[in-house]
Coordinates of C-alpha atoms and ligand atoms in Angstrom, one line a residue:
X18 CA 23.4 16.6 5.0
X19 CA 21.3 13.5 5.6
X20 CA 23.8 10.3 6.0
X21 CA 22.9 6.6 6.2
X22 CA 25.0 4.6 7.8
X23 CA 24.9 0.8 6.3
X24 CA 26.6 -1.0 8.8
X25 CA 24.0 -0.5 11.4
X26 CA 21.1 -2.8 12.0
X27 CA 17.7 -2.0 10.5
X28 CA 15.8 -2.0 13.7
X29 CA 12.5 -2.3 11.4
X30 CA 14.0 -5.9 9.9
X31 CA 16.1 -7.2 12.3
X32 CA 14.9 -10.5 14.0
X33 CA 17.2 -10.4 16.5
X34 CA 15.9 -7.3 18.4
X35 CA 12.5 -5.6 19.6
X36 CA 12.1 -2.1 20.0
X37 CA 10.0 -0.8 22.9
X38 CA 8.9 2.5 22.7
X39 CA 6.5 4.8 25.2
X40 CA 4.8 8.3 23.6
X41 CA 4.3 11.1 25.9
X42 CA 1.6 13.5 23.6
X43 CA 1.0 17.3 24.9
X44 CA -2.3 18.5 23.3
X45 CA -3.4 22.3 23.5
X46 CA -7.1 22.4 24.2
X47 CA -9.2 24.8 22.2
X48 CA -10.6 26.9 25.1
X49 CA -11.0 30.5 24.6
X50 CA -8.9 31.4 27.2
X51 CA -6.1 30.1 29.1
X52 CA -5.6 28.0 31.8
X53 CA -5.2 30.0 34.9
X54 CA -6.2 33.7 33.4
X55 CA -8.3 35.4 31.1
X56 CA -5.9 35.9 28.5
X57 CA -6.7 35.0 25.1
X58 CA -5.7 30.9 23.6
X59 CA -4.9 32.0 20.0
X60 CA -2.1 31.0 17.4
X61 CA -0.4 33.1 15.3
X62 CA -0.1 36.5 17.1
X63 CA 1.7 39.6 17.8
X64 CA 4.2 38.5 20.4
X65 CA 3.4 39.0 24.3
X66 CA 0.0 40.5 23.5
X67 CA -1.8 37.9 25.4
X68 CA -0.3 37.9 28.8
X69 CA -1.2 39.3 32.1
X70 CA 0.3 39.3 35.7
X71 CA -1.1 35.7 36.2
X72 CA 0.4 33.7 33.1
X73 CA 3.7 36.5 33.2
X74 CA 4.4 35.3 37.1
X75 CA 3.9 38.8 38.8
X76 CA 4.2 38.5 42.4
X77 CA 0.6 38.8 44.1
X78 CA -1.3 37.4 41.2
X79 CA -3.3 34.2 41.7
X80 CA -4.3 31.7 39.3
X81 CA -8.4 30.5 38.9
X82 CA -8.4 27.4 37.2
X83 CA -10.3 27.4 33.5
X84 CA -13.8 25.1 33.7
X85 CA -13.6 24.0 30.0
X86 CA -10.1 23.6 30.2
X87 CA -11.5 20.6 33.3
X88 CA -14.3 19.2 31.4
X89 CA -11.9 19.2 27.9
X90 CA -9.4 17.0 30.0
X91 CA -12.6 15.1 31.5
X92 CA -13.7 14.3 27.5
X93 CA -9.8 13.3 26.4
X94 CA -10.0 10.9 29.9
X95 CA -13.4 9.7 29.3
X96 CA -12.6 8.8 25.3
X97 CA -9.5 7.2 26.3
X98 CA -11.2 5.3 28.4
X99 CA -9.4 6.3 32.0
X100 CA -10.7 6.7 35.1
X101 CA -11.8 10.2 35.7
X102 CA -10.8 10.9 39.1
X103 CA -10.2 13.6 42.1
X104 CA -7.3 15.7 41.3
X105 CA -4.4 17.4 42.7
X106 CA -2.5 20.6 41.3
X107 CA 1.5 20.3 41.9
X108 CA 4.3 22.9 41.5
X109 CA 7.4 21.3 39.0
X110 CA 10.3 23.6 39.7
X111 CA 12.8 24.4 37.0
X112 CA 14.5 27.9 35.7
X113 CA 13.8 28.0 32.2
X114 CA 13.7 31.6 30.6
X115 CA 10.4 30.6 28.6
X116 CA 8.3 30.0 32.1
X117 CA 8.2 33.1 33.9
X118 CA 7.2 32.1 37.7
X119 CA 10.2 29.6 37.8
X120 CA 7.9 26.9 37.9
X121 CA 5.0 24.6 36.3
X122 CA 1.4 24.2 37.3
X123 CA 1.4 20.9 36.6
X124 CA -0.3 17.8 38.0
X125 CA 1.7 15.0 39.6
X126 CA 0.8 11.4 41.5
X127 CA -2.6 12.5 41.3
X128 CA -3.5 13.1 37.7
X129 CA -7.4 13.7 36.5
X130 CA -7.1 10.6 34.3
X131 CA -5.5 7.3 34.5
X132 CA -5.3 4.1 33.4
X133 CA -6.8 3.7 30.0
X134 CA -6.2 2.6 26.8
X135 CA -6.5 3.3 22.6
X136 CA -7.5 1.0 20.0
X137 CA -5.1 1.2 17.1
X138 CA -7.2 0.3 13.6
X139 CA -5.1 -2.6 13.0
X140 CA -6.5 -4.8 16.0
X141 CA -3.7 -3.8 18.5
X142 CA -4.4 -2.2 21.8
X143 CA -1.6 0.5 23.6
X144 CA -2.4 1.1 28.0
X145 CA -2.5 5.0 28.7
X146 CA -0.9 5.2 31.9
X147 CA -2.4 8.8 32.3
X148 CA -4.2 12.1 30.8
X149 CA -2.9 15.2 33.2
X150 CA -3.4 19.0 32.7
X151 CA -1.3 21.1 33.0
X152 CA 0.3 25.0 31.5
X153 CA 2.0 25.5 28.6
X154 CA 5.1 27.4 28.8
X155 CA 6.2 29.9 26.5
X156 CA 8.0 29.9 23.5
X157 CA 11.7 30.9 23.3
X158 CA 13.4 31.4 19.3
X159 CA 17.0 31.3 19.3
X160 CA 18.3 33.7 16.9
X161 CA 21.5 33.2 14.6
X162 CA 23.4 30.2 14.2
X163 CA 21.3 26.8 13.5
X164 CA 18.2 27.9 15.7
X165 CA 19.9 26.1 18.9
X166 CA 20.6 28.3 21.8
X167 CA 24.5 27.3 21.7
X168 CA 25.6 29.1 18.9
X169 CA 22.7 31.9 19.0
X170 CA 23.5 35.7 18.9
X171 CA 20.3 36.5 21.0
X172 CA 17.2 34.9 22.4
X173 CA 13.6 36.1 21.8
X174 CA 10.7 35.5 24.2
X175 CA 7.0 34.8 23.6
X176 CA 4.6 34.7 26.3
X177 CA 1.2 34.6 24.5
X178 CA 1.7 30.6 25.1
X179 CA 2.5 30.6 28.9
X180 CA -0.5 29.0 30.4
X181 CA -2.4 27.7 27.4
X182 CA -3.8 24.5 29.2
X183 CA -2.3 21.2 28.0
X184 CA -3.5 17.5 28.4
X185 CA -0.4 15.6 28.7
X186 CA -1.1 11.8 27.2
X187 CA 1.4 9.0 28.4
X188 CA 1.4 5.9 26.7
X189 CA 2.5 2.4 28.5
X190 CA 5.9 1.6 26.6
X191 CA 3.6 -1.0 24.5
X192 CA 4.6 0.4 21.3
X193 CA 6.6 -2.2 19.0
X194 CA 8.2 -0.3 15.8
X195 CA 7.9 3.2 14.4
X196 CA 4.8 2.4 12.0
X197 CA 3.0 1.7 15.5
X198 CA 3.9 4.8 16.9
X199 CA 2.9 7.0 13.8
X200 CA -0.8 4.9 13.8
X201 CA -0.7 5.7 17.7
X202 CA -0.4 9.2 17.0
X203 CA -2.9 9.3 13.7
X204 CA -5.1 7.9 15.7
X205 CA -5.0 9.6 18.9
X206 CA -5.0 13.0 17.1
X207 CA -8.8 11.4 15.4
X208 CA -9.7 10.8 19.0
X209 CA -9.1 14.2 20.0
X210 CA -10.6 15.7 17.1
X211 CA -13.9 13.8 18.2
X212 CA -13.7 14.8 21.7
X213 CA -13.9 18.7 20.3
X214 CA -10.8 19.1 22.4
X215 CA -8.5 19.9 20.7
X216 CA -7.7 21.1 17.0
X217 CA -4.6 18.3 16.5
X218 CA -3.0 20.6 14.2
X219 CA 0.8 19.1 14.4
X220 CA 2.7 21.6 12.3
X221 CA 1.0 24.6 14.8
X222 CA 2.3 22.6 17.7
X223 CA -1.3 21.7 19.1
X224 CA 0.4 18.2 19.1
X225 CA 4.1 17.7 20.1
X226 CA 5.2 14.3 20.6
X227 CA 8.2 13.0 22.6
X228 CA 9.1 9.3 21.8
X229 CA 11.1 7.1 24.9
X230 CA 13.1 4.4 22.7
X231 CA 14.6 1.1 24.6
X232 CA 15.7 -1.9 22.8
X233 CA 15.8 -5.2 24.2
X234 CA 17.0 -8.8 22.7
X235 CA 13.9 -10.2 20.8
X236 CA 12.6 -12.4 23.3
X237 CA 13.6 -10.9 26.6
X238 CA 10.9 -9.6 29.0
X239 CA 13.2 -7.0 30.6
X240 CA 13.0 -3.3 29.6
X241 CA 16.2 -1.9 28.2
X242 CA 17.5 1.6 29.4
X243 CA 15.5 4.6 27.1
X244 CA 16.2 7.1 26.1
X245 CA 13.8 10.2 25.4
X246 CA 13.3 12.1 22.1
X247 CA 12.2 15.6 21.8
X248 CA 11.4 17.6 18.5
X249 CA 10.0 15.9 16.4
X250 CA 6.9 18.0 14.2
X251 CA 5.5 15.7 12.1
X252 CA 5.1 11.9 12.2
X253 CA 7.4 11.8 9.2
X254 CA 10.0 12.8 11.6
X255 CA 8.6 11.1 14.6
X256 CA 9.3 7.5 12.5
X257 CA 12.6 8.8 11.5
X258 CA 13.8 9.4 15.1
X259 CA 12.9 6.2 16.7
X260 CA 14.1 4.3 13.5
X261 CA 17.7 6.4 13.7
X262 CA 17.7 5.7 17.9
X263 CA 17.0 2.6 17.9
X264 CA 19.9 1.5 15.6
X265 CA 22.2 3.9 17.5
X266 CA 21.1 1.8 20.3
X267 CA 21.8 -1.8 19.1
X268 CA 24.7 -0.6 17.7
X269 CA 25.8 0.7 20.8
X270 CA 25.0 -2.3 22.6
X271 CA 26.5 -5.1 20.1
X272 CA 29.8 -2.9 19.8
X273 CA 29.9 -3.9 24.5
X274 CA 28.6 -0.3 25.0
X275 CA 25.3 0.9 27.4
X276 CA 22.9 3.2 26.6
X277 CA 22.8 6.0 28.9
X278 CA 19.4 7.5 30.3
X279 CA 19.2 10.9 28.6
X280 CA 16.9 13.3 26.7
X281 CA 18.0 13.8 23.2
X282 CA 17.0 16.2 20.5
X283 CA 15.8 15.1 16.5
X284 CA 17.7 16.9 14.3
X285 CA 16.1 17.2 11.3
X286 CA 18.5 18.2 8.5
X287 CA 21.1 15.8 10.1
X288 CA 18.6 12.6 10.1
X289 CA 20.2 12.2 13.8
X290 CA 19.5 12.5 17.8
X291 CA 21.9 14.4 20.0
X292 CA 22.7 14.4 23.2
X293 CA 20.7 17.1 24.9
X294 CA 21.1 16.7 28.7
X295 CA 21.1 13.8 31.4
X296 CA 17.6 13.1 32.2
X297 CA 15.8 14.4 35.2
X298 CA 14.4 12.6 38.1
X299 CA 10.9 14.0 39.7
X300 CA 13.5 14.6 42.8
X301 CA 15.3 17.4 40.8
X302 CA 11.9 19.0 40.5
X303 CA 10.8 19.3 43.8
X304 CA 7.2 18.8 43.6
X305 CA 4.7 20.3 45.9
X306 CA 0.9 20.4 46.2
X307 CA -0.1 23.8 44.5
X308 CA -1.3 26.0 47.8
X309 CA -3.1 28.7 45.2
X310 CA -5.2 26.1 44.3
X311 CA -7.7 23.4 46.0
X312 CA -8.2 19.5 45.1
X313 CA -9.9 19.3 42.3
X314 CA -13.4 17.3 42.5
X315 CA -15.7 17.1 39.8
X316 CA -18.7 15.8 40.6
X317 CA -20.2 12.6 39.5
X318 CA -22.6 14.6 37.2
X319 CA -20.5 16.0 35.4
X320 CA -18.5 13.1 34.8
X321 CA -21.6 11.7 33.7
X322 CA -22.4 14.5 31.3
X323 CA -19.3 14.2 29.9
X324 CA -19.2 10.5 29.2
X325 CA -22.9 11.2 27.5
X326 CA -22.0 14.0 25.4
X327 CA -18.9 12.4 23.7
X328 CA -19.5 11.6 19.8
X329 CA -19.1 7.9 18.3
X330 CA -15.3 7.9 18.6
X331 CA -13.5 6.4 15.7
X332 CA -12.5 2.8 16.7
X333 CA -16.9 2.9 17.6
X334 CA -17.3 3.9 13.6
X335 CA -14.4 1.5 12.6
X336 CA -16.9 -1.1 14.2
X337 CA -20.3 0.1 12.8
X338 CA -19.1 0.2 9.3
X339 CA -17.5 -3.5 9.2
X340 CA -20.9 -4.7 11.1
X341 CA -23.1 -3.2 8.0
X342 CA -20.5 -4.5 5.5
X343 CA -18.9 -7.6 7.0
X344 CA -15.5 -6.7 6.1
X345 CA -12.9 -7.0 9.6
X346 CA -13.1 -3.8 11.3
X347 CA -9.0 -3.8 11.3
X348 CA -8.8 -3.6 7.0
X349 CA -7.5 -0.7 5.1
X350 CA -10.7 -0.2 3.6
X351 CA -12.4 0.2 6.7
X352 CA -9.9 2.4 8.2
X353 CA -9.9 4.5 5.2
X354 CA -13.9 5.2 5.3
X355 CA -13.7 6.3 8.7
X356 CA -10.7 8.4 8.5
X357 CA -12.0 10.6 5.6
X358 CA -15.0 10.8 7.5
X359 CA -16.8 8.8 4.4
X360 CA -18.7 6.5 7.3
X361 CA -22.2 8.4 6.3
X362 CA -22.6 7.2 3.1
X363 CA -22.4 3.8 4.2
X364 CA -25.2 4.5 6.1
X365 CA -27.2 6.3 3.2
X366 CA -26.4 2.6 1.5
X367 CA -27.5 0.4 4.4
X368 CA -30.5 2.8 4.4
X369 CA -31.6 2.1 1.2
X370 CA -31.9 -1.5 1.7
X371 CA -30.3 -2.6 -1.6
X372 CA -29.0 -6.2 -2.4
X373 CA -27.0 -8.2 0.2
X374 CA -23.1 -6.7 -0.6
X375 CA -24.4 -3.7 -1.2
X376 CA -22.8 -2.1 1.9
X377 CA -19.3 -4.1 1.3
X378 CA -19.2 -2.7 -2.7
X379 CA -19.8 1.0 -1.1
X380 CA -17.0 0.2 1.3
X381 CA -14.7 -1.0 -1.6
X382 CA -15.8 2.0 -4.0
X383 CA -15.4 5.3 -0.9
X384 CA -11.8 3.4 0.4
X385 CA -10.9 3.5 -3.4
X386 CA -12.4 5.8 -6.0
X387 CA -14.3 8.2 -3.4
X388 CA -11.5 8.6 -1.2
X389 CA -8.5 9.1 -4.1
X390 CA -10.1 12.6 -4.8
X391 CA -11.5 14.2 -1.2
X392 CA -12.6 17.6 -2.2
X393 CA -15.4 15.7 -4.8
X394 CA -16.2 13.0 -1.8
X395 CA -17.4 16.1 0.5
X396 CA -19.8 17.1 -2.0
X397 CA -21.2 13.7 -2.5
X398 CA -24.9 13.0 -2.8
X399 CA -25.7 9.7 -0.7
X400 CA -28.8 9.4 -1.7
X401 CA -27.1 9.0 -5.2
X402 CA -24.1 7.4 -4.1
X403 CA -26.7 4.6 -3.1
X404 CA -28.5 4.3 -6.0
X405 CA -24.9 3.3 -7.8
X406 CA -24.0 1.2 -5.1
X407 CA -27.0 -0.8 -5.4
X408 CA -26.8 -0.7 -9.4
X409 CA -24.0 -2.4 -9.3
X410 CA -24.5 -4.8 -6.1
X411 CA -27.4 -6.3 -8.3
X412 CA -25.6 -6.5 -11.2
X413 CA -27.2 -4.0 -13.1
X414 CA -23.6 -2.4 -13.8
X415 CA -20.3 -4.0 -14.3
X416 CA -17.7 -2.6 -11.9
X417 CA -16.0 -0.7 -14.4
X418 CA -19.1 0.9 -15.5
X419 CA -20.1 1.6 -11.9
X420 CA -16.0 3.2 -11.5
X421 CA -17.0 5.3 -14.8
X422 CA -20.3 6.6 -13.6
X423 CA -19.0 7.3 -10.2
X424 CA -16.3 9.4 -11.7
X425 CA -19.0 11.6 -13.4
X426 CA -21.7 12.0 -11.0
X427 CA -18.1 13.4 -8.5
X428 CA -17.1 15.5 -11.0
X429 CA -20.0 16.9 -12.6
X430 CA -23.1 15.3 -10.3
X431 CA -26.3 14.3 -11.5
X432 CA -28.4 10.7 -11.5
X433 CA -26.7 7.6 -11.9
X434 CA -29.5 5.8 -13.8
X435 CA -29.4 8.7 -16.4
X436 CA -25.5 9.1 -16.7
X437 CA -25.4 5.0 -16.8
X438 CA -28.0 5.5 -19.8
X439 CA -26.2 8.2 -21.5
X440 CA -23.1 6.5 -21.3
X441 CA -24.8 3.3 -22.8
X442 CA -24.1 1.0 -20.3
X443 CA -27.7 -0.8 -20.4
X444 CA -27.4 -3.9 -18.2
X445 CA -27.3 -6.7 -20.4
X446 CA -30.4 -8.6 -20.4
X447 CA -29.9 -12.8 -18.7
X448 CA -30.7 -14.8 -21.7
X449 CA -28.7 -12.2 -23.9
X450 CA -26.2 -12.8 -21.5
X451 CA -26.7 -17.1 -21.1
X452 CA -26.7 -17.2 -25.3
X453 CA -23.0 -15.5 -25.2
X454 CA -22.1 -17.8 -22.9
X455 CA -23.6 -20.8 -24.9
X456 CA -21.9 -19.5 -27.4
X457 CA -18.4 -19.4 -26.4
X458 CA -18.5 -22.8 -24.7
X459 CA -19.7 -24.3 -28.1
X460 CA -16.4 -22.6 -29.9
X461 CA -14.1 -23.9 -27.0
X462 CA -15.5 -27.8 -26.4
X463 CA -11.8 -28.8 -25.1
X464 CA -11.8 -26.1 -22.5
X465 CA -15.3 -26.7 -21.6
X466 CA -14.6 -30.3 -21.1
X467 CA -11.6 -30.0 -18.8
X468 CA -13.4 -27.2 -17.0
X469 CA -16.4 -29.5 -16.9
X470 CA -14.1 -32.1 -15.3
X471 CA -13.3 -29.4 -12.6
X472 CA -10.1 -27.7 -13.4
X473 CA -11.3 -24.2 -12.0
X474 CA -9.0 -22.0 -13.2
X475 CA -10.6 -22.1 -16.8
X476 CA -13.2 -19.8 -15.1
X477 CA -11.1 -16.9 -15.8
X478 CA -10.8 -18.1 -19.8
X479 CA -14.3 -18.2 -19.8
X480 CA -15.2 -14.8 -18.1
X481 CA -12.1 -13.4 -20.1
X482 CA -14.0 -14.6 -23.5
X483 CA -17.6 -13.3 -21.8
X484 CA -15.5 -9.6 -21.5
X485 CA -14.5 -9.9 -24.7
X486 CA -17.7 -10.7 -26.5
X487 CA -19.4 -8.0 -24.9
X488 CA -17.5 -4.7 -25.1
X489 CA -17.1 -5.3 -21.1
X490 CA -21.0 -4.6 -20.9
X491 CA -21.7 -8.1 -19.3
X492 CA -22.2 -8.6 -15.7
X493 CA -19.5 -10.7 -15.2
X494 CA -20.5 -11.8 -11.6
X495 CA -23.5 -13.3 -13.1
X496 CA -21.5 -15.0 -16.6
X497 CA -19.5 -17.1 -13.9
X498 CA -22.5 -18.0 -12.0
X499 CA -24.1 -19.0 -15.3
X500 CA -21.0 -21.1 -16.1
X501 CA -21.2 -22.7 -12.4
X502 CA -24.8 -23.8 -13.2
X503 CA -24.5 -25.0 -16.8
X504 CA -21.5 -27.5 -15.7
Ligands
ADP605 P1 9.2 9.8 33.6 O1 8.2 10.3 34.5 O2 10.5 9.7 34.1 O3 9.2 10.5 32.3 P2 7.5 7.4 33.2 O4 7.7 6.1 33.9 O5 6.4 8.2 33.5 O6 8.9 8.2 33.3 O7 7.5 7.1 31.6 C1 7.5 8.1 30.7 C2 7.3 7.4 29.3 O8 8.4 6.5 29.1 C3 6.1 6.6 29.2 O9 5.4 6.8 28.0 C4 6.5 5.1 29.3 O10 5.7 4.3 28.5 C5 7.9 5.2 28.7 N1 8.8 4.2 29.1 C6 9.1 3.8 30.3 N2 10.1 2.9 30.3 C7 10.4 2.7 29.0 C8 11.4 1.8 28.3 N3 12.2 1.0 29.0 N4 11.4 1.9 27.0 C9 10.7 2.7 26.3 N5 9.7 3.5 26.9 C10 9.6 3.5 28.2
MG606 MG1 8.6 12.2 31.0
ZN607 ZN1 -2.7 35.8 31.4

């Protein structure tokens, strides 16, 4: 049973505190085949039917490192923007039933990428400290009880994961609340998308995310002591942890309390983090260059390959589609085009060289109509999509019209000219148009003359009349511009 406890701060209102959280990401790359074998990479099937003496730990058996696995990592690096550097392969140590040779090829002060960062959509910008590889382990079920080994009748063991190769992502602890974290993850699983890397299917686990939460007095420049969170499968529950930690946290704190360094587990039913264990320090792992395996060294070719082979990465398309339509490239309509992948028939529009705002009105009509119903946007024609666009950028039809005639040609395609026809929205000619107006400010002289006088906010009187008059058929950009002249 969920609880919420009232007495606790709101660490997402209150003034008094920040919330400083760092995101470690492990993303499964798509290779056929895993990191250090030949075994298959593949969701979903019969247990321990991809394994062999390599990724199963078999005395004798040697691992030969994966080449897409390296030049996957190199495109995750490169689209981060890290360095792509010379490489090292360490042992971690640990005896964990799941991980079969008792320890973890895993790389250590010497990772493939460092230093680089991500461009949230909102403007903000969050350091990647690095991008490593490294295996996979397998994957243990617990079975009885709640799931959790400690009241579990029996364990089960799946191998078919150990040694799918992993990029390991680490964030700087840059991250302010959970809404930052959540568009740190959307946006990083775009990013990985692009790079062809990876699949970023969260609910499959190609994406698990552990959160570090500190809190610190609003204000202060020292870090407070974090803790880290493991377990979350979904951003849903991924802003529900750090919310729940960091109130435990100031709570803990204002009650005279300190938080302890530990790794805790998001329980999902329960809304809460537990303790899990006391956190590890890279002493208790005792790292050690990986003998079975030399530096790694690619060369400056392929870096260079890489970098050239990488598609326009999102915050890149983010830029081009508020450069064609002048609308900031951090605005949730901009955002919106590029995450639905919409950003092509923006083009089609700038293309066909319509009016000025022709690009901005496509922008406003994909983030809004177009993008409320997916399935009809894939099928979309640009070439007609344009043709509306520029309909109604010149003023041919009202925005509602255009809204109606979108609808159609999305749910039933065709021209727009002809469906605009059909549907009788003929754009109303300009002197048809100037004689309603004349007319309407000869039956309202007292709100012509204090408009006249320059109270502006009879505008919306006048264009309210203009609607009125004409069954919502006028352009009603062009009535107020005819009212701005006439006064
Ligand atoms: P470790 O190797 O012990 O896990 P790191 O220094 O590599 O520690 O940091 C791991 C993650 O913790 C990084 O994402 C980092 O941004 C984050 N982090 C470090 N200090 C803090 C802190 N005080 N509060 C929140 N996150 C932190
Ligand atoms: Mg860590
Ligand atoms: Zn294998």
């Amino acid at each position: 049973m969920s609880t919420v406890d009232r007495d606790r701060p709101n660490p997402s209102t209150d003034p008094a505190w920040e919330i400083v959280i760092g995101l470690e990401v492990h993303c499964e790359l798509r290779t056929a085949t895993k990191l250090f074998c030949g075994c298959r990479n593949s969701f979903g099937e019969e247990p321990n039917t991809s394994v062999c003496p390599v990724c199963l730990g078999l005395p004798g058996s040697l691992p030969v490192l994966n080449r897409t696995a390296v030049d996957y990592a190199m495109r995750i690096g490169t689209a981060l923007h890290c360095r792509v550097q010379p490489s090292q392969f360490h042992r971690k140590n640990y005896f964990y039933p799941d991980m079969p040779k008792d320890y973890q090829i895993s790389q250590y002060d010497v990772p493939i990428n460092a230093d680089g960062w991500l461009d949230l959509p909102d403007g903000g910008r969050i350091g990647i400290i690095r991008a490593h590889l490294e295996e996979d382990t397998g994957k243990t079920t617990h079975v009885g009880g709640g799931g959790r080994i400690h009241d579990a009748a029996h364990s089960l063991v799946d191998y078919n994961r150990a040694g799918v190769p992993l990029v390991e992502i680490v964030s700087a602890p840059d991250i302010r609340s959970a809404e930052e974290a959540r568009a740190y993850v959307d946006e990083l699983r775009a990013i990985l998308v692009a790079t062809g890397a990876s699949d970023g299917k969260m609910e499959e686990g190609s994406l698990r995310v552990d959160a570090n939460v500190s809190v610190r007095p609003a204000g202060s420049t020292d870090f407070g002591t974090r803790c880290e969170i493991k377990n979350m499968n979904s951003l849903r529950s991924l802003g529900r942890a750090i919310e729940y930690e960091a109130a435990r946290q100031m709570a803990l704190i204002s009650e005279g309390g300190t938080v302890a360094q530990e790794t805790r587990h998001w329980d999902e039913g329960g809304g809460r983090t537990g303790s899990m264990r006391s956190k590890e320090e890279a002493y208790d792992y005792r790292y050690f260059p990986e003998p079975d395996l030399v530096p790694l060294e690619p060369s400056e070719d392929w870096v260079a390959a890489v970098a050239t082979s990488l598609p326009r990465l999102p915050a890149d398309r983010r830029a081009a589609v508020a450069e064609a339509s002048g609308l900031p490239a951090g605005s949730d309509a901009v955002a919106t085009v590029v995450r639905l992948g919409l950003d092509h028939l923006v083009d089609a529009v700038v293309s066909a060289a319509g009016p000025p705002d022709a690009p901005s009105v496509a922008v406003r009509r994909l983030a809004n109509e177009v993008a409320a119903d997916p399935e009809a946007a894939a099928s979309l024609d640009p070439a007609s999509f344009a043709r509306l666009v520029g309909m109604e950028a010149g003023g041919a039809l009202t925005a509602a019209q255009a809204r109606t005639v979108l609808k159609a040609i999305m749910d039933r395609g065709g021209e727009p000219e002809a469906i605009a026809s059909e549907l009788g929205f003929e754009a109303m000619d300009v002197s048809d148009l100037e004689a309603v107006v004349e007319e309407i400010i000869s039956a309202h002289p007292d709100e012509w003359s204090r408009f006249e006088a320059g109270e502006d906010k009879l505008t919306g009187f006048f264009i309210g009349k203009v609607k009125a008059a004409t069954d919502g058929k006028a352009d009603l950009k062009a009535a107020s511009s005819i009212l701005r002249n006439r006064r």
